[in-house]
Amino acid sequence: MKPTSLQNRRDMLRITGASALGLAIVPTLTSCSTTDYDTVASKARLPDTRTKQALIELVRLATLAPSGHNTQPWKFAVTPNEIRIYPDLTRRVPAVDPDNRELWISLGGALENLIISAEHTGYQTDIAYSLGTTGDEYIAVSLKQVGAKTVEQPLFFSAIPVRQCTRNAYDGKPVVVANLKKLESATAGAGITPMLFTSAATIEPMLGYVNAGNDRQMTNNNFKRELTDWIRFSNGEAVKKMDGLASRVMGNPSIPRWMATLFIGSLLNPKAETKKDDKFIRSSSGMMLLVSANNDKTAWIETGRAYERFALLSTAMNIKNAFMNQPCEVPELRSQLQAHLNLNGAFPQLLFRFGYGPAMPQSLRRPLEQVMRVS
């Protein structure tokens, strides 16, 4: 998600050390201007005027869900009465997500967007999972048009094009208890339990697990290589690929990949990542951990759906959020987190922070023709 993000993936790689290396005075070398990037990002959040097919519009809205490293690991197949969501295993990230757990969380987010959009525009929906055979697994959504909104969720629907993982510092202001309760209520269900952390006494241990995750991941060459592969260092590279973690989204300058490789090793390290995450978490209103009763693909999908409900409702409340899922990605830390929270056999799936702060540039999405499954 990883939803990493759910499947990703979180507040990654601040190139704030660039000025110390003399890069602040280097002109941006890119074939795409900032304006071009923002125009392309905005276009993905508008209806596709090339087609009048209502179900294709539902697919577009589904693709606005978050995914780990913004890999967008999904394919869609559309028939007159059904949309199927397939995992795109060519876009998996095995170093951070070896069992594809966060990939399926990402698909759950896309599913939730699809269900909300379908029901908002007058379809009854029915969901079935076919998860038995690797390579031919899918989520099927049957659709019956009834002409009127079948579920009234205007806040959720209107938030779909606006929602983002906001990877910057927040202002530290608390979220009022009434809104926290609404977010908890929207997130819970289908075997998923949200756990809130809003006091320093409860947040500090979570911060410790995040930092321990940085120690493991930022000393793992495979992890760093995979992460670097999914960073889009320039606006031009981002628009060409239409996926990945764009520097612009993370508040970093647009620079060519060759230039980034000159200093990337000095920035992808536990100390730098911990400093950044300390700042981001301490500026947040709180954190939430999604816990599942089971640890299988169905539970992962439901985790993604639960997170997307939180993300959409929090967007409607002008509350930002971003993933901090390192403790759920490193197996030994996940076990330690289970023990720390006395989960009694339940499974930590997704950890994220939330709070108030300014919006960041939107991430990119691949064109619809690239996410449609060819029979």
mmCIF file of C-alpha atoms in Angstrom:
data_model
loop_
_atom_site.group_PDB
_atom_site.id
_atom_site.type_symbol
_atom_site.label_atom_id
_atom_site.label_comp_id
_atom_site.label_asym_id
_atom_site.label_seq_id
_atom_site.Cartn_x
_atom_site.Cartn_y
_atom_site.Cartn_z
ATOM 1 C CA MET A 1 0.000 0.000 0.000
ATOM 2 C CA LYS A 2 3.307 -0.235 0.718
ATOM 3 C CA PRO A 3 -1.309 0.825 0.760
ATOM 4 C CA THR A 4 4.528 0.744 2.198
ATOM 5 C CA SER A 5 1.501 1.451 0.276
ATOM 6 C CA LEU A 6 -0.763 0.128 1.062
ATOM 7 C CA GLN A 7 1.639 -0.171 -0.278
ATOM 8 C CA ASN A 8 3.086 2.814 -0.084
ATOM 9 C CA ARG A 9 4.702 4.419 0.392
ATOM 10 C CA ARG A 10 5.325 6.871 3.092
ATOM 11 C CA ASP A 11 7.422 9.936 3.816
ATOM 12 C CA MET A 12 10.469 8.959 1.797
ATOM 13 C CA LEU A 13 13.738 10.598 0.801
ATOM 14 C CA ARG A 14 14.040 14.291 1.472
ATOM 15 C CA ILE A 15 16.744 15.664 -0.794
ATOM 16 C CA THR A 16 17.319 18.551 1.560
ATOM 17 C CA GLY A 17 21.001 17.725 1.643
ATOM 18 C CA ALA A 18 21.273 18.852 -1.964
ATOM 19 C CA SER A 19 22.320 22.378 -1.077
ATOM 20 C CA ALA A 20 25.198 21.087 1.031
ATOM 21 C CA LEU A 21 26.441 19.266 -2.038
ATOM 22 C CA GLY A 22 26.209 22.326 -4.251
ATOM 23 C CA LEU A 23 23.032 21.230 -6.004
ATOM 24 C CA ALA A 24 20.953 24.186 -4.888
ATOM 25 C CA ILE A 25 22.570 26.402 -7.492
ATOM 26 C CA VAL A 26 22.295 23.866 -10.309
ATOM 27 C CA PRO A 27 19.446 24.665 -12.731
ATOM 28 C CA THR A 28 16.746 22.030 -13.001
ATOM 29 C CA LEU A 29 17.619 19.820 -15.953
ATOM 30 C CA THR A 30 14.372 18.283 -17.079
ATOM 31 C CA SER A 31 12.189 18.075 -20.147
ATOM 32 C CA CYS A 32 9.072 18.743 -18.082
ATOM 33 C CA SER A 33 8.284 21.926 -16.180
ATOM 34 C CA THR A 34 6.527 22.092 -12.832
ATOM 35 C CA THR A 35 3.440 23.404 -14.613
ATOM 36 C CA ASP A 36 3.458 20.429 -16.988
ATOM 37 C CA TYR A 37 3.673 18.016 -14.045
ATOM 38 C CA ASP A 38 0.763 19.643 -12.212
ATOM 39 C CA THR A 39 -1.342 19.708 -15.388
ATOM 40 C CA VAL A 40 -0.798 16.000 -15.994
ATOM 41 C CA ALA A 41 -1.512 15.138 -12.336
ATOM 42 C CA SER A 42 -4.724 17.171 -12.383
ATOM 43 C CA LYS A 43 -5.913 15.559 -15.624
ATOM 44 C CA ALA A 44 -5.926 12.106 -13.990
ATOM 45 C CA ARG A 45 -8.438 13.429 -11.483
ATOM 46 C CA LEU A 46 -10.926 14.593 -14.113
ATOM 47 C CA PRO A 47 -13.439 12.427 -16.025
ATOM 48 C CA ASP A 48 -11.993 10.922 -19.212
ATOM 49 C CA THR A 49 -13.869 12.680 -22.032
ATOM 50 C CA ARG A 50 -12.705 10.120 -24.598
ATOM 51 C CA THR A 51 -15.253 7.581 -23.456
ATOM 52 C CA LYS A 52 -18.868 7.682 -22.373
ATOM 53 C CA GLN A 53 -18.695 4.256 -20.748
ATOM 54 C CA ALA A 54 -19.785 4.583 -17.139
ATOM 55 C CA LEU A 55 -17.861 1.503 -16.008
ATOM 56 C CA ILE A 56 -14.597 2.860 -17.442
ATOM 57 C CA GLU A 57 -15.134 5.966 -15.335
ATOM 58 C CA LEU A 58 -15.463 3.716 -12.282
ATOM 59 C CA VAL A 59 -12.087 2.185 -13.166
ATOM 60 C CA ARG A 60 -10.511 5.645 -13.362
ATOM 61 C CA LEU A 61 -11.807 6.505 -9.910
ATOM 62 C CA ALA A 62 -10.545 3.179 -8.571
ATOM 63 C CA THR A 63 -7.017 3.957 -9.811
ATOM 64 C CA LEU A 64 -6.900 7.089 -7.648
ATOM 65 C CA ALA A 65 -6.350 4.841 -4.614
ATOM 66 C CA PRO A 66 -2.902 4.812 -2.978
ATOM 67 C CA SER A 67 -0.368 2.046 -3.501
ATOM 68 C CA GLY A 68 3.045 1.124 -2.157
ATOM 69 C CA HIS A 69 5.739 3.238 -3.845
ATOM 70 C CA ASN A 70 2.877 4.392 -6.109
ATOM 71 C CA THR A 71 3.442 1.214 -8.113
ATOM 72 C CA GLN A 72 -0.268 1.042 -9.070
ATOM 73 C CA PRO A 73 -0.133 -2.803 -9.082
ATOM 74 C CA TRP A 74 -3.535 -3.426 -10.616
ATOM 75 C CA LYS A 75 -5.238 -4.463 -13.817
ATOM 76 C CA PHE A 76 -8.954 -4.151 -14.574
ATOM 77 C CA ALA A 77 -11.258 -6.191 -16.797
ATOM 78 C CA VAL A 78 -14.663 -4.721 -17.671
ATOM 79 C CA THR A 79 -17.780 -6.496 -18.942
ATOM 80 C CA PRO A 80 -21.302 -5.004 -19.124
ATOM 81 C CA ASN A 81 -22.193 -6.135 -15.601
ATOM 82 C CA GLU A 82 -18.888 -6.707 -13.839
ATOM 83 C CA ILE A 83 -15.489 -5.190 -13.127
ATOM 84 C CA ARG A 84 -12.629 -7.422 -12.048
ATOM 85 C CA ILE A 85 -9.490 -6.188 -10.285
ATOM 86 C CA TYR A 86 -6.376 -8.320 -10.854
ATOM 87 C CA PRO A 87 -2.982 -7.999 -9.154
ATOM 88 C CA ASP A 88 -0.280 -6.878 -11.577
ATOM 89 C CA LEU A 89 2.632 -8.937 -10.293
ATOM 90 C CA THR A 90 5.033 -7.269 -12.736
ATOM 91 C CA ARG A 91 4.812 -4.234 -10.451
ATOM 92 C CA ARG A 92 5.497 -5.959 -7.139
ATOM 93 C CA VAL A 93 8.253 -4.750 -4.796
ATOM 94 C CA PRO A 94 9.762 -7.926 -3.300
ATOM 95 C CA ALA A 95 12.404 -6.264 -1.119
ATOM 96 C CA VAL A 96 9.865 -4.378 0.982
ATOM 97 C CA ASP A 97 6.839 -6.610 0.352
ATOM 98 C CA PRO A 98 8.035 -10.196 -0.247
ATOM 99 C CA ASP A 99 4.653 -11.868 0.339
ATOM 100 C CA ASN A 100 2.682 -9.221 -1.636
ATOM 101 C CA ARG A 101 0.794 -8.257 1.512
ATOM 102 C CA GLU A 102 0.923 -4.539 0.781
ATOM 103 C CA LEU A 103 0.149 -5.161 -2.891
ATOM 104 C CA TRP A 104 -3.183 -6.693 -1.860
ATOM 105 C CA ILE A 105 -3.753 -3.834 0.578
ATOM 106 C CA SER A 106 -3.352 -1.499 -2.407
ATOM 107 C CA LEU A 107 -5.953 -3.494 -4.338
ATOM 108 C CA GLY A 108 -8.275 -3.139 -1.371
ATOM 109 C CA GLY A 109 -8.011 0.633 -1.622
ATOM 110 C CA ALA A 110 -8.871 0.506 -5.318
ATOM 111 C CA LEU A 111 -11.815 -1.773 -4.526
ATOM 112 C CA GLU A 112 -13.163 0.652 -1.931
ATOM 113 C CA ASN A 113 -12.978 3.563 -4.386
ATOM 114 C CA LEU A 114 -14.772 1.432 -6.972
ATOM 115 C CA ILE A 115 -17.579 0.426 -4.579
ATOM 116 C CA ILE A 116 -18.105 3.978 -3.292
ATOM 117 C CA SER A 117 -18.159 5.382 -6.832
ATOM 118 C CA ALA A 118 -20.488 2.696 -8.165
ATOM 119 C CA GLU A 119 -22.997 3.043 -5.340
ATOM 120 C CA HIS A 120 -22.843 6.832 -5.545
ATOM 121 C CA THR A 121 -23.718 6.749 -9.257
ATOM 122 C CA GLY A 122 -26.616 4.326 -9.045
ATOM 123 C CA TYR A 123 -25.320 0.760 -9.026
ATOM 124 C CA GLN A 124 -25.968 -2.041 -6.613
ATOM 125 C CA THR A 125 -22.771 -3.965 -6.000
ATOM 126 C CA ASP A 126 -21.792 -7.450 -4.963
ATOM 127 C CA ILE A 127 -18.205 -8.485 -4.242
ATOM 128 C CA ALA A 128 -16.628 -11.907 -4.705
ATOM 129 C CA TYR A 129 -12.996 -12.915 -4.199
ATOM 130 C CA SER A 130 -11.238 -15.540 -6.326
ATOM 131 C CA LEU A 131 -7.993 -16.017 -4.445
ATOM 132 C CA GLY A 132 -7.114 -19.657 -4.894
ATOM 133 C CA THR A 133 -4.568 -19.830 -7.715
ATOM 134 C CA THR A 134 -1.582 -17.513 -7.914
ATOM 135 C CA GLY A 135 -1.479 -15.899 -11.340
ATOM 136 C CA ASP A 136 -5.232 -15.940 -11.900
ATOM 137 C CA GLU A 137 -6.582 -14.310 -8.763
ATOM 138 C CA TYR A 138 -8.996 -11.417 -8.826
ATOM 139 C CA ILE A 139 -11.655 -9.401 -7.046
ATOM 140 C CA ALA A 140 -14.997 -9.392 -8.889
ATOM 141 C CA VAL A 141 -17.528 -6.591 -8.459
ATOM 142 C CA SER A 142 -20.945 -7.365 -9.961
ATOM 143 C CA LEU A 143 -22.921 -4.263 -10.916
ATOM 144 C CA LYS A 144 -26.654 -3.755 -11.316
ATOM 145 C CA GLN A 145 -27.817 -0.311 -12.377
ATOM 146 C CA VAL A 146 -30.848 0.871 -10.445
ATOM 147 C CA GLY A 147 -30.777 4.540 -11.458
ATOM 148 C CA ALA A 148 -30.590 6.105 -8.005
ATOM 149 C CA LYS A 149 -27.816 6.341 -5.474
ATOM 150 C CA THR A 150 -27.857 3.071 -3.577
ATOM 151 C CA VAL A 151 -25.681 4.359 -0.713
ATOM 152 C CA GLU A 152 -25.448 8.028 0.203
ATOM 153 C CA GLN A 153 -21.746 8.728 0.835
ATOM 154 C CA PRO A 154 -21.155 12.187 -0.668
ATOM 155 C CA LEU A 155 -18.198 12.981 1.592
ATOM 156 C CA PHE A 156 -16.387 9.791 0.594
ATOM 157 C CA PHE A 157 -17.122 10.156 -3.121
ATOM 158 C CA SER A 158 -16.155 13.814 -3.396
ATOM 159 C CA ALA A 159 -12.875 13.126 -1.585
ATOM 160 C CA ILE A 160 -11.658 10.481 -4.067
ATOM 161 C CA PRO A 161 -9.999 12.926 -6.525
ATOM 162 C CA VAL A 162 -8.561 15.043 -3.696
ATOM 163 C CA ARG A 163 -7.180 12.368 -1.356
ATOM 164 C CA GLN A 164 -3.422 12.114 -1.120
ATOM 165 C CA CYS A 165 -0.681 10.789 1.119
ATOM 166 C CA THR A 166 0.678 14.115 2.352
ATOM 167 C CA ARG A 167 4.409 13.701 2.920
ATOM 168 C CA ASN A 168 5.377 16.781 4.910
ATOM 169 C CA ALA A 169 5.333 18.140 8.443
ATOM 170 C CA TYR A 170 1.962 18.923 10.003
ATOM 171 C CA ASP A 171 1.096 21.677 12.495
ATOM 172 C CA GLY A 172 0.683 19.541 15.629
ATOM 173 C CA LYS A 173 -2.888 20.636 16.364
ATOM 174 C CA PRO A 174 -5.053 17.905 17.897
ATOM 175 C CA VAL A 175 -8.064 16.390 16.175
ATOM 176 C CA VAL A 176 -11.203 16.846 18.249
ATOM 177 C CA VAL A 177 -12.540 13.719 19.920
ATOM 178 C CA ALA A 178 -15.800 13.740 17.944
ATOM 179 C CA ASN A 179 -13.904 13.564 14.641
ATOM 180 C CA LEU A 180 -11.591 10.848 15.955
ATOM 181 C CA LYS A 181 -14.637 8.773 16.823
ATOM 182 C CA LYS A 182 -16.072 9.275 13.326
ATOM 183 C CA LEU A 183 -12.768 8.176 11.784
ATOM 184 C CA GLU A 184 -12.611 5.110 14.016
ATOM 185 C CA SER A 185 -16.181 4.169 13.169
ATOM 186 C CA ALA A 186 -15.606 4.545 9.419
ATOM 187 C CA THR A 187 -12.434 2.465 9.547
ATOM 188 C CA ALA A 188 -13.601 -0.476 11.671
ATOM 189 C CA GLY A 189 -15.308 -3.580 10.333
ATOM 190 C CA ALA A 190 -14.847 -6.781 8.313
ATOM 191 C CA GLY A 191 -12.265 -8.115 10.745
ATOM 192 C CA ILE A 192 -10.283 -4.851 10.895
ATOM 193 C CA THR A 193 -9.753 -2.973 14.163
ATOM 194 C CA PRO A 194 -8.285 0.557 14.248
ATOM 195 C CA MET A 195 -5.982 1.473 17.136
ATOM 196 C CA LEU A 196 -5.479 5.177 17.835
ATOM 197 C CA PHE A 197 -2.381 6.763 19.378
ATOM 198 C CA THR A 198 -2.817 10.436 20.240
ATOM 199 C CA SER A 199 -0.777 10.979 23.415
ATOM 200 C CA ALA A 200 2.982 11.286 23.724
ATOM 201 C CA ALA A 201 3.012 8.197 25.957
ATOM 202 C CA THR A 202 1.470 6.048 23.209
ATOM 203 C CA ILE A 203 3.133 7.691 20.193
ATOM 204 C CA GLU A 204 6.729 7.492 21.471
ATOM 205 C CA PRO A 205 6.872 3.665 21.413
ATOM 206 C CA MET A 206 5.478 3.690 17.863
ATOM 207 C CA LEU A 207 8.141 6.187 16.876
ATOM 208 C CA GLY A 208 10.720 3.812 18.335
ATOM 209 C CA TYR A 209 9.454 0.975 16.132
ATOM 210 C CA VAL A 210 9.503 3.239 13.064
ATOM 211 C CA ASN A 211 13.113 4.170 13.772
ATOM 212 C CA ALA A 212 14.049 0.537 14.317
ATOM 213 C CA GLY A 213 12.492 -0.172 10.930
ATOM 214 C CA ASN A 214 14.665 2.524 9.394
ATOM 215 C CA ASP A 215 17.724 0.860 10.902
ATOM 216 C CA ARG A 216 16.816 -2.427 9.204
ATOM 217 C CA GLN A 217 15.645 -1.081 5.864
ATOM 218 C CA MET A 218 18.203 1.650 5.290
ATOM 219 C CA THR A 219 21.061 -0.801 5.796
ATOM 220 C CA ASN A 220 19.535 -3.303 3.356
ATOM 221 C CA ASN A 221 21.031 -2.818 -0.107
ATOM 222 C CA ASN A 222 18.165 -4.618 -1.843
ATOM 223 C CA PHE A 223 15.630 -2.362 -0.141
ATOM 224 C CA LYS A 224 17.543 0.793 -1.034
ATOM 225 C CA ARG A 225 18.035 -0.317 -4.629
ATOM 226 C CA GLU A 226 14.330 -1.071 -5.008
ATOM 227 C CA LEU A 227 13.313 2.223 -3.442
ATOM 228 C CA THR A 228 15.694 4.152 -5.689
ATOM 229 C CA ASP A 229 14.234 2.398 -8.731
ATOM 230 C CA TRP A 230 10.782 3.741 -7.841
ATOM 231 C CA ILE A 231 11.813 7.333 -7.113
ATOM 232 C CA ARG A 232 11.161 9.724 -10.006
ATOM 233 C CA PHE A 233 13.837 12.345 -9.451
ATOM 234 C CA SER A 234 12.776 14.822 -12.153
ATOM 235 C CA ASN A 235 9.410 16.092 -13.318
ATOM 236 C CA GLY A 236 10.194 14.763 -16.780
ATOM 237 C CA GLU A 237 10.988 11.269 -15.519
ATOM 238 C CA ALA A 238 7.788 11.266 -13.457
ATOM 239 C CA VAL A 239 5.593 12.282 -16.390
ATOM 240 C CA LYS A 240 7.287 9.742 -18.654
ATOM 241 C CA LYS A 241 6.687 6.879 -16.195
ATOM 242 C CA MET A 242 3.394 8.110 -14.660
ATOM 243 C CA ASP A 243 4.054 6.133 -11.487
ATOM 244 C CA GLY A 244 6.514 5.945 -8.598
ATOM 245 C CA LEU A 245 7.489 8.430 -5.903
ATOM 246 C CA ALA A 246 7.888 11.780 -7.631
ATOM 247 C CA SER A 247 10.360 14.179 -6.033
ATOM 248 C CA ARG A 248 7.809 16.964 -6.426
ATOM 249 C CA VAL A 249 5.281 15.082 -4.305
ATOM 250 C CA MET A 250 7.883 14.721 -1.549
ATOM 251 C CA GLY A 251 8.839 18.399 -1.610
ATOM 252 C CA ASN A 252 12.204 17.833 -3.274
ATOM 253 C CA PRO A 253 13.834 19.559 -6.254
ATOM 254 C CA SER A 254 13.565 18.171 -9.763
ATOM 255 C CA ILE A 255 16.979 16.854 -10.832
ATOM 256 C CA PRO A 256 18.160 14.283 -13.396
ATOM 257 C CA ARG A 257 18.576 10.698 -12.207
ATOM 258 C CA TRP A 258 22.298 10.696 -13.029
ATOM 259 C CA MET A 259 22.786 13.641 -10.689
ATOM 260 C CA ALA A 260 20.743 12.037 -7.922
ATOM 261 C CA THR A 261 22.878 8.910 -8.025
ATOM 262 C CA LEU A 262 25.921 10.997 -7.099
ATOM 263 C CA PHE A 263 24.636 11.624 -3.573
ATOM 264 C CA ILE A 264 21.734 9.218 -3.029
ATOM 265 C CA GLY A 265 23.836 6.908 -0.872
ATOM 266 C CA SER A 266 24.556 9.651 1.651
ATOM 267 C CA LEU A 267 20.830 10.357 2.093
ATOM 268 C CA LEU A 268 19.392 6.839 2.178
ATOM 269 C CA ASN A 269 20.702 5.961 5.614
ATOM 270 C CA PRO A 270 19.139 5.289 9.026
ATOM 271 C CA LYS A 271 20.274 8.576 10.581
ATOM 272 C CA ALA A 272 18.781 10.777 7.858
ATOM 273 C CA GLU A 273 15.554 8.782 7.688
ATOM 274 C CA THR A 274 15.137 8.765 11.473
ATOM 275 C CA LYS A 275 15.678 12.530 11.684
ATOM 276 C CA LYS A 276 12.989 13.091 9.064
ATOM 277 C CA ASP A 277 10.496 10.643 10.578
ATOM 278 C CA ASP A 278 11.031 12.063 14.090
ATOM 279 C CA LYS A 279 10.091 15.498 12.774
ATOM 280 C CA PHE A 280 7.096 14.241 10.823
ATOM 281 C CA ILE A 281 5.643 12.038 13.570
ATOM 282 C CA ARG A 282 6.137 14.622 16.325
ATOM 283 C CA SER A 283 4.341 17.208 14.154
ATOM 284 C CA SER A 284 1.326 14.926 13.725
ATOM 285 C CA SER A 285 -1.926 14.878 15.680
ATOM 286 C CA GLY A 286 -1.652 11.141 16.130
ATOM 287 C CA MET A 287 -1.111 7.755 14.544
ATOM 288 C CA MET A 288 -3.404 4.858 13.678
ATOM 289 C CA LEU A 289 -2.611 1.180 13.338
ATOM 290 C CA LEU A 290 -4.962 -1.139 11.456
ATOM 291 C CA VAL A 291 -5.032 -4.623 12.947
ATOM 292 C CA SER A 292 -6.655 -7.681 11.368
ATOM 293 C CA ALA A 293 -8.002 -10.843 12.957
ATOM 294 C CA ASN A 294 -6.482 -12.943 10.166
ATOM 295 C CA ASN A 295 -3.386 -12.644 8.013
ATOM 296 C CA ASP A 296 -4.440 -13.707 4.527
ATOM 297 C CA LYS A 297 -5.314 -12.041 1.241
ATOM 298 C CA THR A 298 -8.883 -11.366 2.290
ATOM 299 C CA ALA A 299 -7.656 -9.618 5.434
ATOM 300 C CA TRP A 300 -5.140 -7.610 3.398
ATOM 301 C CA ILE A 301 -7.851 -6.482 0.983
ATOM 302 C CA GLU A 302 -10.107 -5.485 3.877
ATOM 303 C CA THR A 303 -7.207 -3.559 5.416
ATOM 304 C CA GLY A 304 -6.898 -1.556 2.200
ATOM 305 C CA ARG A 305 -10.617 -0.884 2.154
ATOM 306 C CA ALA A 306 -10.582 0.239 5.790
ATOM 307 C CA TYR A 307 -7.612 2.542 5.235
ATOM 308 C CA GLU A 308 -9.242 4.124 2.180
ATOM 309 C CA ARG A 309 -12.362 4.902 4.187
ATOM 310 C CA PHE A 310 -10.184 6.616 6.779
ATOM 311 C CA ALA A 311 -8.281 8.498 4.073
ATOM 312 C CA LEU A 312 -11.426 9.707 2.307
ATOM 313 C CA LEU A 313 -13.255 10.800 5.439
ATOM 314 C CA SER A 314 -10.140 12.494 6.834
ATOM 315 C CA THR A 315 -9.732 14.303 3.498
ATOM 316 C CA ALA A 316 -13.294 15.602 3.835
ATOM 317 C CA MET A 317 -12.294 16.844 7.315
ATOM 318 C CA ASN A 318 -9.133 18.507 5.919
ATOM 319 C CA ILE A 319 -6.995 16.066 7.901
ATOM 320 C CA LYS A 320 -3.860 14.835 6.125
ATOM 321 C CA ASN A 321 -2.193 11.430 6.519
ATOM 322 C CA ALA A 322 0.875 9.498 5.389
ATOM 323 C CA PHE A 323 2.208 5.968 5.850
ATOM 324 C CA MET A 324 4.756 5.016 8.522
ATOM 325 C CA ASN A 325 4.574 1.299 7.947
ATOM 326 C CA GLN A 326 8.148 0.194 8.663
ATOM 327 C CA PRO A 327 7.169 -1.727 11.834
ATOM 328 C CA CYS A 328 4.695 -3.829 9.822
ATOM 329 C CA GLU A 329 7.175 -4.470 7.001
ATOM 330 C CA VAL A 330 10.060 -5.872 9.063
ATOM 331 C CA PRO A 331 9.033 -9.330 10.384
ATOM 332 C CA GLU A 332 10.834 -9.198 13.738
ATOM 333 C CA LEU A 333 9.477 -5.727 14.469
ATOM 334 C CA ARG A 334 5.985 -6.812 13.544
ATOM 335 C CA SER A 335 6.226 -9.595 16.138
ATOM 336 C CA GLN A 336 7.550 -7.149 18.725
ATOM 337 C CA LEU A 337 4.691 -4.754 17.972
ATOM 338 C CA GLN A 338 2.185 -7.574 18.470
ATOM 339 C CA ALA A 339 3.653 -8.256 21.906
ATOM 340 C CA HIS A 340 3.911 -4.572 22.862
ATOM 341 C CA LEU A 341 0.237 -3.996 22.094
ATOM 342 C CA ASN A 342 -0.965 -7.340 23.525
ATOM 343 C CA LEU A 343 -2.720 -8.180 20.280
ATOM 344 C CA ASN A 344 -3.258 -11.831 21.253
ATOM 345 C CA GLY A 345 -2.859 -13.309 17.805
ATOM 346 C CA ALA A 346 -4.153 -10.346 15.780
ATOM 347 C CA PHE A 347 -1.895 -8.918 13.078
ATOM 348 C CA PRO A 348 -0.572 -5.364 12.615
ATOM 349 C CA GLN A 349 -1.126 -4.478 8.957
ATOM 350 C CA LEU A 350 -0.850 -0.742 8.359
ATOM 351 C CA LEU A 351 0.544 2.155 10.395
ATOM 352 C CA PHE A 352 0.107 5.803 9.421
ATOM 353 C CA ARG A 353 0.192 9.278 10.933
ATOM 354 C CA PHE A 354 -2.391 12.029 10.570
ATOM 355 C CA GLY A 355 -2.815 15.722 11.290
ATOM 356 C CA TYR A 356 -3.397 19.161 9.844
ATOM 357 C CA GLY A 357 -1.081 20.696 7.303
ATOM 358 C CA PRO A 358 -0.761 22.112 3.788
ATOM 359 C CA ALA A 359 -1.531 20.001 0.736
ATOM 360 C CA MET A 360 1.315 18.750 -1.452
ATOM 361 C CA PRO A 361 1.369 18.244 -5.238
ATOM 362 C CA GLN A 362 -0.713 15.293 -6.391
ATOM 363 C CA SER A 363 0.880 12.024 -7.483
ATOM 364 C CA LEU A 364 0.571 10.738 -11.036
ATOM 365 C CA ARG A 365 -1.539 7.890 -12.426
ATOM 366 C CA ARG A 366 -0.977 5.742 -15.492
ATOM 367 C CA PRO A 367 -3.395 6.168 -18.419
ATOM 368 C CA LEU A 368 -6.442 3.924 -18.381
ATOM 369 C CA GLU A 369 -5.255 1.947 -21.401
ATOM 370 C CA GLN A 370 -2.226 0.829 -19.378
ATOM 371 C CA VAL A 371 -4.289 -0.620 -16.537
ATOM 372 C CA MET A 372 -6.846 -2.499 -18.613
ATOM 373 C CA ARG A 373 -6.336 -6.255 -18.770
ATOM 374 C CA VAL A 374 -6.038 -7.755 -22.252
ATOM 375 C CA SER A 375 -7.684 -11.176 -22.560
#
